[in-house]
Coordinates of C-alpha atoms and ligand atoms in Angstrom, one line a residue:
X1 CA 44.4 43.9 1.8
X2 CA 41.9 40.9 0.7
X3 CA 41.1 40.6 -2.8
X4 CA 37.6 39.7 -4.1
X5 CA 38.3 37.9 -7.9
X6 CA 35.6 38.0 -10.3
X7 CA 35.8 35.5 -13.6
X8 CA 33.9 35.2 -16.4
X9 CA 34.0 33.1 -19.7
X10 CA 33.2 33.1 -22.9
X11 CA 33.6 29.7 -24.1
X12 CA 33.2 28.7 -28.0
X13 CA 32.1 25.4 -28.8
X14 CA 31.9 23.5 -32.3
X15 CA 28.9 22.0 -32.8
X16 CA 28.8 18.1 -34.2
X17 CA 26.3 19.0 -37.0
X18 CA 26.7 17.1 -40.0
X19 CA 26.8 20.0 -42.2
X20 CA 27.6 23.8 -41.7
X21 CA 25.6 26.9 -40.5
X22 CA 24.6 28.1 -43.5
X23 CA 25.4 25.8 -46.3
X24 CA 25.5 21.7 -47.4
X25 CA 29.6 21.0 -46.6
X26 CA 30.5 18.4 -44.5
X27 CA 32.0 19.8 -41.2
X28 CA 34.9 17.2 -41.2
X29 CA 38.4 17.6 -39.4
X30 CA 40.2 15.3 -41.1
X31 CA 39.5 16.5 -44.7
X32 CA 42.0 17.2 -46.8
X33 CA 42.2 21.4 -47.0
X34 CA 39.5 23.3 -48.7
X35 CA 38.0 20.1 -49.7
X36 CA 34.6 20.7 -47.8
X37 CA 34.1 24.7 -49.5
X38 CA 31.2 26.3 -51.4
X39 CA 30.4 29.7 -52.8
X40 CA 28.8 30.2 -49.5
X41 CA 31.5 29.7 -47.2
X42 CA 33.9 31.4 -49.0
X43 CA 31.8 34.5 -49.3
X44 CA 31.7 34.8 -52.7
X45 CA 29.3 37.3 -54.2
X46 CA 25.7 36.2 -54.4
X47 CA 26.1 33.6 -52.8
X48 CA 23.1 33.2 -49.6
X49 CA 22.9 31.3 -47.0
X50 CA 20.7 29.2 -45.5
X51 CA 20.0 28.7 -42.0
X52 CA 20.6 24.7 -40.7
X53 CA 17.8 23.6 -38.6
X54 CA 20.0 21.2 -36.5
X55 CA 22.2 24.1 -35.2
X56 CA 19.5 26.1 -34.1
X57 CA 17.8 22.7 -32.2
X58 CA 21.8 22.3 -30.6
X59 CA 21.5 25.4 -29.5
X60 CA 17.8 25.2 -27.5
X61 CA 19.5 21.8 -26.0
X62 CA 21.9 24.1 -24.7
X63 CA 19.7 27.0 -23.0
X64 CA 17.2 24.1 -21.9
X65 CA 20.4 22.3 -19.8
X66 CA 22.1 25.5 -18.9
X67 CA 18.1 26.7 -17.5
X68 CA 18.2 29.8 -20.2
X69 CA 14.9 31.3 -20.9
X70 CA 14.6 30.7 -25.2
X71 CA 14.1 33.6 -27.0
X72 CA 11.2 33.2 -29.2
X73 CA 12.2 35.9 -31.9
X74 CA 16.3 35.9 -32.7
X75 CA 18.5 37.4 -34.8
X76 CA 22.0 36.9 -36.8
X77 CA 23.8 40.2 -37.0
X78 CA 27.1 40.8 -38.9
X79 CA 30.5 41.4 -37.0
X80 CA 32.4 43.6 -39.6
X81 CA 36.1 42.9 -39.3
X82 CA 38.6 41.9 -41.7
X83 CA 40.9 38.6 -41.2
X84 CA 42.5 36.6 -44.3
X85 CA 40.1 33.5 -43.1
X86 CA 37.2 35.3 -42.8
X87 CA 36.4 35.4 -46.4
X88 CA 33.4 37.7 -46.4
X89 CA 34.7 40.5 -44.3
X90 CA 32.0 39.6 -41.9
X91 CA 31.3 36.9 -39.3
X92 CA 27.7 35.8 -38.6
X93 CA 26.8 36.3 -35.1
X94 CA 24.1 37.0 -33.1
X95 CA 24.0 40.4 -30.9
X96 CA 20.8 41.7 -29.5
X97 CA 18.5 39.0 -29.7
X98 CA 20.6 35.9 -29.0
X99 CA 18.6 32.4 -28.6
X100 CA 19.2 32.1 -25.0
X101 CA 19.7 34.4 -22.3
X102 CA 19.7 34.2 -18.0
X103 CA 20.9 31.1 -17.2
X104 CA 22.5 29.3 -14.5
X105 CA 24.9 26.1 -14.3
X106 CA 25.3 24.8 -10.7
X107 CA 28.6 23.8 -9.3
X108 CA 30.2 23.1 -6.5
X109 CA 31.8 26.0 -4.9
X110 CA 35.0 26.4 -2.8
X111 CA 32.7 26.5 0.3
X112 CA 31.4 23.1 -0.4
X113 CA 27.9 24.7 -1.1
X114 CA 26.1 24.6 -4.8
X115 CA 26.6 28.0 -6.6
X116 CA 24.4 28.9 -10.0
X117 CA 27.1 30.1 -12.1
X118 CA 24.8 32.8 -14.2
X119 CA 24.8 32.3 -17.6
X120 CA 24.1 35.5 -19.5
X121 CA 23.8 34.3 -22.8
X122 CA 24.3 31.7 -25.7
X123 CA 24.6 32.6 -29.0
X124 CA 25.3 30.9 -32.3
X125 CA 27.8 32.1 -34.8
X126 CA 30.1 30.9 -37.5
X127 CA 33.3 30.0 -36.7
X128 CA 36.3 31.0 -39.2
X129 CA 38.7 29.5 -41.1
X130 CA 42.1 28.2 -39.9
X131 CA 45.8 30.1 -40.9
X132 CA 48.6 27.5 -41.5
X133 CA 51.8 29.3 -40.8
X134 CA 54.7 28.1 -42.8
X135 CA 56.8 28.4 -39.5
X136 CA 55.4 27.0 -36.0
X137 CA 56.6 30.9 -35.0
X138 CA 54.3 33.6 -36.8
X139 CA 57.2 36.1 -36.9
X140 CA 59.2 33.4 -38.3
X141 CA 57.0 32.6 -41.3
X142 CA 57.5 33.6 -44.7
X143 CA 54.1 32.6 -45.9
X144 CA 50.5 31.3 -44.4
X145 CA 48.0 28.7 -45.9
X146 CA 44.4 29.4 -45.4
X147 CA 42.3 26.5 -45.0
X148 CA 38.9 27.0 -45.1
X149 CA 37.0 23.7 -44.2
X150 CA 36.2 25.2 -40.9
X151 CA 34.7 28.6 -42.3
X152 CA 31.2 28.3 -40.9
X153 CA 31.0 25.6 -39.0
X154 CA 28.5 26.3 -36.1
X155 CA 29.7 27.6 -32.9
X156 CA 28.1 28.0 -29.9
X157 CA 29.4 30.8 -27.6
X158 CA 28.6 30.7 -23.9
X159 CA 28.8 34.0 -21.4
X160 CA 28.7 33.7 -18.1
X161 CA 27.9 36.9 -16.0
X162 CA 30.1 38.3 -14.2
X163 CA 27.4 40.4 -12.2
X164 CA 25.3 37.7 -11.6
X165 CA 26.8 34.8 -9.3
X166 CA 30.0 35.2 -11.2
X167 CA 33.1 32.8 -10.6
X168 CA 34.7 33.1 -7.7
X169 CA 38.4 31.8 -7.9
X170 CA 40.6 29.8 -9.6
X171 CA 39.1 26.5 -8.5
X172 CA 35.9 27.4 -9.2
X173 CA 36.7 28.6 -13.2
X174 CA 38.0 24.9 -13.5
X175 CA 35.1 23.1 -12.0
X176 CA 32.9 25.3 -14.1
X177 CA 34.4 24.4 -17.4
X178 CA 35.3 21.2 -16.4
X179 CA 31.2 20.9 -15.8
X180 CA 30.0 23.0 -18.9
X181 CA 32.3 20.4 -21.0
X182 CA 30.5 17.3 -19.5
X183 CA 26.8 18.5 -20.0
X184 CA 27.8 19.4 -23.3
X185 CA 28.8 16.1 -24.3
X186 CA 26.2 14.6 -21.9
X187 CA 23.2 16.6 -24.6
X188 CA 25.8 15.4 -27.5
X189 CA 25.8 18.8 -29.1
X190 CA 29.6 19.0 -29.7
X191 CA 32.5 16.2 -28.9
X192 CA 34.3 19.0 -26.9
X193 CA 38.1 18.2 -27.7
X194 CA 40.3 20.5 -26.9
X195 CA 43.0 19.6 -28.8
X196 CA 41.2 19.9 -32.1
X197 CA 39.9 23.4 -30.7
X198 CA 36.1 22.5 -30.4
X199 CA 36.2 24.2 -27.3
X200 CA 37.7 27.4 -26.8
X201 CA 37.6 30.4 -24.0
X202 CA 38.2 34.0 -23.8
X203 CA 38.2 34.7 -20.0
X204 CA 37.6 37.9 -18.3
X205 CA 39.0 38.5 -15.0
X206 CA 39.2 41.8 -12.5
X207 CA 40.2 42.0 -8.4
X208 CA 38.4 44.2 -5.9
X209 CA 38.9 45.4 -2.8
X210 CA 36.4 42.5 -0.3
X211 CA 33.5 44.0 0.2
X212 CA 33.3 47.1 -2.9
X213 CA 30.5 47.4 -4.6
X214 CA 32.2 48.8 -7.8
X215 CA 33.8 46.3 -10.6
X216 CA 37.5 46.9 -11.2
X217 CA 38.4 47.3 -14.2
X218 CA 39.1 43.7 -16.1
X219 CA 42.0 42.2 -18.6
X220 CA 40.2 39.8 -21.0
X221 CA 42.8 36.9 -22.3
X222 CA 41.8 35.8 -25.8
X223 CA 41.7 31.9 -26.8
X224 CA 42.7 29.7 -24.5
X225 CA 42.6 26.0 -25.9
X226 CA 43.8 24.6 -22.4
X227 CA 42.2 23.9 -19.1
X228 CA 46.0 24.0 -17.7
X229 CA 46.7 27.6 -19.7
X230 CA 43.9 29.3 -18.2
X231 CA 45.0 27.7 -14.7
X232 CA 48.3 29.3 -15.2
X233 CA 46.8 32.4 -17.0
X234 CA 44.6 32.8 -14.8
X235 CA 46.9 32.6 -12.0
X236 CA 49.7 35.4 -13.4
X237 CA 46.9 37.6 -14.2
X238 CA 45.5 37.6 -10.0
X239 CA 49.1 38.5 -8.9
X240 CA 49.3 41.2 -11.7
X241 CA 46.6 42.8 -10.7
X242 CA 46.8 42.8 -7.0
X243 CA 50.6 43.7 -7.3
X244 CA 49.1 47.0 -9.7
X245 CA 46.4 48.0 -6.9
X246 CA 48.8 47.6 -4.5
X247 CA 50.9 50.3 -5.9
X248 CA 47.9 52.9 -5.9
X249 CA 47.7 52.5 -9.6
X250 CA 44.9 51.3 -11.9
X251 CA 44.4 48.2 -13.6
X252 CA 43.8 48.9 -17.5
X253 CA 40.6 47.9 -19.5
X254 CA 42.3 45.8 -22.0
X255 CA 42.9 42.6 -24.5
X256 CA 45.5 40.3 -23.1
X257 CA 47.2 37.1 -24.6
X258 CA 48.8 34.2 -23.0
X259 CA 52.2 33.3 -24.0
X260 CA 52.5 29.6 -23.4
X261 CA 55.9 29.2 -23.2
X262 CA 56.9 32.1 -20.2
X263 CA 53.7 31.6 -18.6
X264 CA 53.3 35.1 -18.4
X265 CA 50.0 37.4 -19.7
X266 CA 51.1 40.2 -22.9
X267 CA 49.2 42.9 -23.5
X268 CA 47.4 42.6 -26.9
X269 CA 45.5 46.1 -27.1
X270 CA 43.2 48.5 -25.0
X271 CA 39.8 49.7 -24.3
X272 CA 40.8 52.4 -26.5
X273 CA 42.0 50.2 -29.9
X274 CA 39.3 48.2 -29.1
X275 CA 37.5 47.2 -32.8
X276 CA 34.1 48.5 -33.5
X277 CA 32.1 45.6 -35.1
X278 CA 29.4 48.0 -36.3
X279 CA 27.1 45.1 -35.6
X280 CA 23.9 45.4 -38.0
X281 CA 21.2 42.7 -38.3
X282 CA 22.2 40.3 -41.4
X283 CA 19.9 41.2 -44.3
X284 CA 20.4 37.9 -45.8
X285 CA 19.1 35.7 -42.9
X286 CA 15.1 36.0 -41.7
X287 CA 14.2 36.4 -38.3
X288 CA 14.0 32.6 -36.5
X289 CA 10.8 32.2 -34.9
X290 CA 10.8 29.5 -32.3
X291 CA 7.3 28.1 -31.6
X292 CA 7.1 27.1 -27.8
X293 CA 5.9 23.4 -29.5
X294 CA 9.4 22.9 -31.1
X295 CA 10.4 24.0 -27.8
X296 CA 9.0 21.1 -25.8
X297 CA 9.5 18.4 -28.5
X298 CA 13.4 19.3 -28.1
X299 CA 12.9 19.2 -24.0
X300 CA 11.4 15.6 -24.4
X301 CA 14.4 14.7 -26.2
X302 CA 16.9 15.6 -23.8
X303 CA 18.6 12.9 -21.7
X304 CA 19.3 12.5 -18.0
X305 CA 21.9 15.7 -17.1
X306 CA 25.3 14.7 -15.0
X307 CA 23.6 16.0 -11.7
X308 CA 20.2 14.1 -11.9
X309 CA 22.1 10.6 -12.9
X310 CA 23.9 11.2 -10.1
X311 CA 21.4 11.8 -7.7
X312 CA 19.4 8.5 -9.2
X313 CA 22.2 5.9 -8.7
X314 CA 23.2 7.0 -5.6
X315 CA 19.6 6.1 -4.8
X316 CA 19.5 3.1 -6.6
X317 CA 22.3 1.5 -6.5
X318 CA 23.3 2.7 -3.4
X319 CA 27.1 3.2 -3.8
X320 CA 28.7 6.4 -2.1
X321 CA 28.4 10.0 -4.0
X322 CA 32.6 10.1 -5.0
X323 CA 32.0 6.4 -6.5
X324 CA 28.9 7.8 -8.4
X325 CA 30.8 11.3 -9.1
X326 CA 33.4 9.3 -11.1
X327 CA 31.1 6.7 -12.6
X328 CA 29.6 9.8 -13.9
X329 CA 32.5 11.8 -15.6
X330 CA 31.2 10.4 -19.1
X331 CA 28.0 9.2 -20.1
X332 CA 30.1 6.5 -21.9
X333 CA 31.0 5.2 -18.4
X334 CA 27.9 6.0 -16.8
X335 CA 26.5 3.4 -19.4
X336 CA 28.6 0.9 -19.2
X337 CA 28.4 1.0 -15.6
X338 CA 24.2 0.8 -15.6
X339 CA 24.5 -1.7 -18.6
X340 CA 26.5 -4.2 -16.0
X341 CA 24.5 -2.7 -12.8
X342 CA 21.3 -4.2 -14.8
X343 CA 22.9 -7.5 -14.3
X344 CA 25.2 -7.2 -11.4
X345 CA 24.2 -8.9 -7.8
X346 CA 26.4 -6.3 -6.1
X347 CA 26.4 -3.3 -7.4
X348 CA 29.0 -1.7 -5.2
X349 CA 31.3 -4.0 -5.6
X350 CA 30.9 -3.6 -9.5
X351 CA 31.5 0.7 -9.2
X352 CA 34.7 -0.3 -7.5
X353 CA 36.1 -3.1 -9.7
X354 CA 35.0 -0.3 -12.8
X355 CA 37.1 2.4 -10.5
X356 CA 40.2 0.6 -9.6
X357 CA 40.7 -2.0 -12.0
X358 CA 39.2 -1.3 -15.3
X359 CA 39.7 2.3 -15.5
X360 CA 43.7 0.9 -14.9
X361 CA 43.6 -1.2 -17.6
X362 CA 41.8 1.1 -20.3
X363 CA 44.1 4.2 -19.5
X364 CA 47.4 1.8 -19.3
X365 CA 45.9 0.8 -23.2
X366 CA 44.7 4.4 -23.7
X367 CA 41.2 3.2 -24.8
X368 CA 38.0 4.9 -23.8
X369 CA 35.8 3.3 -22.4
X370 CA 33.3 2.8 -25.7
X371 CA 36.3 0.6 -26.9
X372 CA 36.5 -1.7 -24.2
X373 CA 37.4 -5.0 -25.3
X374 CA 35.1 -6.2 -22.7
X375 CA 31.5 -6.1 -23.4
X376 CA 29.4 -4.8 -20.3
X377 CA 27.5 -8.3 -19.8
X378 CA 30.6 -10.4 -19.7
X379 CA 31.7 -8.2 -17.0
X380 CA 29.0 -8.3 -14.9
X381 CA 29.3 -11.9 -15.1
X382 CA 32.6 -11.4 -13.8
X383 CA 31.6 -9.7 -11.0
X384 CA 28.7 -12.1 -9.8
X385 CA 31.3 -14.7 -9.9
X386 CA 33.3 -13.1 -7.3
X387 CA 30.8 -12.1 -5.4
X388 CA 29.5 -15.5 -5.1
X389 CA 32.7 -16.9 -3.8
X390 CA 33.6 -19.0 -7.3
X391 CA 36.4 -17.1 -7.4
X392 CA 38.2 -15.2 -5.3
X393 CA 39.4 -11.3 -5.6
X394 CA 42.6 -12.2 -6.4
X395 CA 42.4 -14.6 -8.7
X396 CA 39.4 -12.2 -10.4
X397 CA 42.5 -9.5 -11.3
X398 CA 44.1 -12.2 -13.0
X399 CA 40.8 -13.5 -14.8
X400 CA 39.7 -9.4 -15.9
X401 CA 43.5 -8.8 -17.3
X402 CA 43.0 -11.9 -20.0
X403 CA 39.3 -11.2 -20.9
X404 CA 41.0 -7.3 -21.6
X405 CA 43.7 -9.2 -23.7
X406 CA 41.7 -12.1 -24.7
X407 CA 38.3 -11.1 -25.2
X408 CA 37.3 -14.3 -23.9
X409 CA 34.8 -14.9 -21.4
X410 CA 35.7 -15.3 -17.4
X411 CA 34.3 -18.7 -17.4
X412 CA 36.1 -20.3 -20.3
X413 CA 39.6 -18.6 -18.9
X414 CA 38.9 -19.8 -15.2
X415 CA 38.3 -23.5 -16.6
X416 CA 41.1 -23.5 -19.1
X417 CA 43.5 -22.5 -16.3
X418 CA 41.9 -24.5 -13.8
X419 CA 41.6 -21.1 -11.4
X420 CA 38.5 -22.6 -9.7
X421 CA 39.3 -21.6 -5.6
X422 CA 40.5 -25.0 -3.5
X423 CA 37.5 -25.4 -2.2
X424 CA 38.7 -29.0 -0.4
X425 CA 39.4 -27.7 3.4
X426 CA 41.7 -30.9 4.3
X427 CA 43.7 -29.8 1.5
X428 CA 43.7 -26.3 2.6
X429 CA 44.5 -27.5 6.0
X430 CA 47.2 -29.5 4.4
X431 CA 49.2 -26.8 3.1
X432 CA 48.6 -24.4 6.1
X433 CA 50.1 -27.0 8.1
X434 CA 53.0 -26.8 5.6
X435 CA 53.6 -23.3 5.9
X436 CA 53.7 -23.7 9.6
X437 CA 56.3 -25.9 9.8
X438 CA 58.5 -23.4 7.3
X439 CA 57.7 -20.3 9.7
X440 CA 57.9 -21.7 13.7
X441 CA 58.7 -18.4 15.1
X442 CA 55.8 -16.5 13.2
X443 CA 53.4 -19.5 14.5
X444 CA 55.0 -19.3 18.2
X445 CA 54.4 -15.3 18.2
X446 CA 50.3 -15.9 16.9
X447 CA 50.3 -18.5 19.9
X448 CA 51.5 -16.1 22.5
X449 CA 48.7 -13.9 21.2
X450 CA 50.7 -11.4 18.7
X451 CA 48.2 -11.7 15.6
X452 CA 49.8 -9.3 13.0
X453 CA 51.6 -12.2 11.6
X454 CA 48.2 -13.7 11.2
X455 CA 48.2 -12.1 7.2
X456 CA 52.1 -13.1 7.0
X457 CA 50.4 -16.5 7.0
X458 CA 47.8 -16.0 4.6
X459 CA 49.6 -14.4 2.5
X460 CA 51.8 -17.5 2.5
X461 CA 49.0 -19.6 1.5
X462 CA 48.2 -17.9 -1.4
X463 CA 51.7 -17.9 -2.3
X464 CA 51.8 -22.1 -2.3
X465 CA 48.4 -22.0 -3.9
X466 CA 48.8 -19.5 -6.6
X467 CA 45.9 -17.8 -5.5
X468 CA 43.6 -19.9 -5.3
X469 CA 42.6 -20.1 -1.5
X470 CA 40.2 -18.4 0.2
X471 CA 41.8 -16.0 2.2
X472 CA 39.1 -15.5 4.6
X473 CA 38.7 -19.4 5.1
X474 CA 42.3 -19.7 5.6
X475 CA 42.1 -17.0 8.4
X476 CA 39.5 -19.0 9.9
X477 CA 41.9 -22.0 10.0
X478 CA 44.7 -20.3 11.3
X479 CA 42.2 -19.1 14.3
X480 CA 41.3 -22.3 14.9
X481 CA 44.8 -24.2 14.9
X482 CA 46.8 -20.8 17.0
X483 CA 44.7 -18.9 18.6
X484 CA 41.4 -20.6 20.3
Ligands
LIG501 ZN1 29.9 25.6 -47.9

């Protein structure tokens, strides 16, 4: 029987306020533990907290890219539950009137086609704060360390809907988060790095017959901090289910977890244990009214999204749509890219030397691309000097691998090395005529009309001249002495 999957998120994302959701600390990584705290934060009695304006603004950014309808009245509710870093016995949430709702984030399906993944909702909550075990295995641990720098930083959670255009397949769950991720650095709401947890999923998925109507019943897996671990999750969870189904038995409404090392899904708890929240609107925290005005001064703000840069450079610069896609990935490297396109004759030729040879050397050095050590005008200076013949190809791979070690410019390295191409065609002629007399049987095959060897030839010239030829005006000198 064929299987019709159905995948939804709920991704958590750390917003790159300067301060926390409700109170002065510094939202900082790197601190040294419970270095950034408060009253507030720590829940201690009394203490109220105070709604920060920037996280509420993040949050429009969000809906407004993600095409949410803003709520104008909203809510924070309290989600009762007790966990040693959640210091107040309550986390502040949002529940019935979140600040955006009915959304959609295009991608690119599996048919090829655009798909508006729906968005149900995006909500902003407090995030909790971190357990240090004593062991790196909990059931090994004698002791835990709570750290609470990160109680209450701001975290944005976004549902998808898995009634309306939900994800379809594997392939389409990573493009979607791999897409979500990039507008959300593209708005600069949160850095995204998954290593340091700002960006988090719980994902939802069920299997049903093709073609039912009714929803199966789904596993939700809790946490997932990698794009591979929900691949892999994602992928033991499908077989699970159809292997269950195929039995005649029912898949169970439950909480799942991933267990990294066996690659397999555990079960966590069920509908059943399922925790009641007893969500109740926080008494502490007044309703935020958001005034269409604020709305629109926050929609002037927002920068060029992934999809329309692309659409624009394709247009103006006219390079093809998989060059644009990956000089695109990052607005880092879309700006470096229209920094040097500003100045750049060819601009083609510029999204390829960017794709093949820079990206080479910044990932051999590990550096992204804001930490280039070449500036974006030196090279597009680069460029125009190989499009305009001064140098050749070649020779410019040699040239861009000093300026990235040198940081010197591509003219001072090309006349300190004497790189300049031989521009003299007796003395090209010269040394062509040498190699001919080094390789008779290659030149007697070219005569006879064979002409692979012809880049045998070339390629010998470049050899003697360390580059520096022209290989097109060699080729035309070869024609001219063997073949016409
Ligand atoms: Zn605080």
């Amino acid at each position: 029987m064929e299987y019709e999957l159905i995948i939804a998120f709920e991704t958590h994302v750390e917003l790159k306020t300067r301060s926390k959701l409700f109170c002065d600390c510094a939202v900082d990584y790197e601190a040294t533990p419970n270095s950034r705290i408060c009253p507030v934060c720590t829940g201690q009695p009394g203490a109220l907290p105070v709604l920060n304006k920037k996280a509420v603004e993040y949050s429009i950014r969000a809906g407004l890219a993600l095409n949410c309808d803003i709520n104008r009245r909203s809510r924070f509710a309290r989600k009762n539950y007790f966990y040693p870093d959640l210091p107040k016995g309550y986390q502040i949430s949002q529940y019935e009137r979140p600040f955006c709702e009915n959304g959609f984030l295009e991608i690119t399906g599996d048919d090829g086609a655009p798909y508006p993944v729906g968005i149900k909702r995006i909500h902003l909550e407090e995030d909790a704060g971190k357990l240090v075990h004593s062991s790196e295995y909990f059931d090994k641990a004698d002791y835990s360390y709570v750290d609470y720098n990160r109680s209450s930083v701001p975290l944005l959670e976004i549902v998808t809907d898995h009634e309306r255009n939900p994800l379809r397949s594997t392939q389409e769950a990573r493009t979607y988060l791999e897409k979500l991720r990039q507008i959300l650095r593209y708005i600069d709401i949160s850095d995204c790095t998954i290593e340091k947890g700002q960006f988090r999923c719980d994902v939802n998925v069920s299997i049903r017959p093709q073609g039912s109507q009714q929803f199966g019943n789904r596993a939700e897996i809790k946490n997932m901090a990698s794009f591979r671990f929900i691949m892999n999750a994602l992928e033991y969870e499908i077989h699970r289910q159809e292997q269950i189904i195929q039995k005649g038995e029912e898949v169970a409404q439950e909480t799942r977890l991933f267990d990294e090392q066996k690659k397999v899904t555990v079960s966590m708890r069920s509908k059943e244990d399922a925790p009641d929240y007893r969500y109740f609107p926080d008494p502490d925290l007044l309703e935020v009214r958001i005034e269409p005005e604020w709305v629109e001064e926050i929609k002037g703000t927002m920068p060029e999204l992934p999809d329309q840069k692309i659409h624009r450079i394709i247009r103006d610069y006219g390079i093809s749509r998989n060059d644009a896609l990956l000089l695109t990935r990052d607005k880092q490297i879309a700006d470096f890219y229209e920094q040097c396109a500003a100045l750049c004759e060819d601009k083609k030729r510029l999204g390829i030397w960017m794709i093949k040879d820079l990206f080479r050397l910044l990932n051999e050095s590990s550096l992204p691309v804001e930490q280039c050590p070449i500036a974006p005008p030196l090279f597009a200076e680069l460029i125009n000097l190989i499009t305009r013949g001064d140098i050749t190809e070649q020779i410019g791979r040699t040239v861009l691998e000093e300026m990235f070690r040198s940081g010197k410019t591509a003219q001072s390295i090309i006349e300190e090395k004497d790189l300049k191409p031989i521009q003299d065609m007796d003395a090209l002629d010269s040394i062509l005529s040498q190699v001919m007399v080094e390789h008779p049987d290659v030149v007697n095959q070219i005569m006879e009309g064979n002409l692979k060897p012809v880049s045998f030839l070339i390629g010998q010239v470049m050899k003697k001249t360390g580059g520096k030829a022209d290989p097109k005006k060699v080729k035309d000198l070869i024609h001219e002495k063997l073949v016409s």
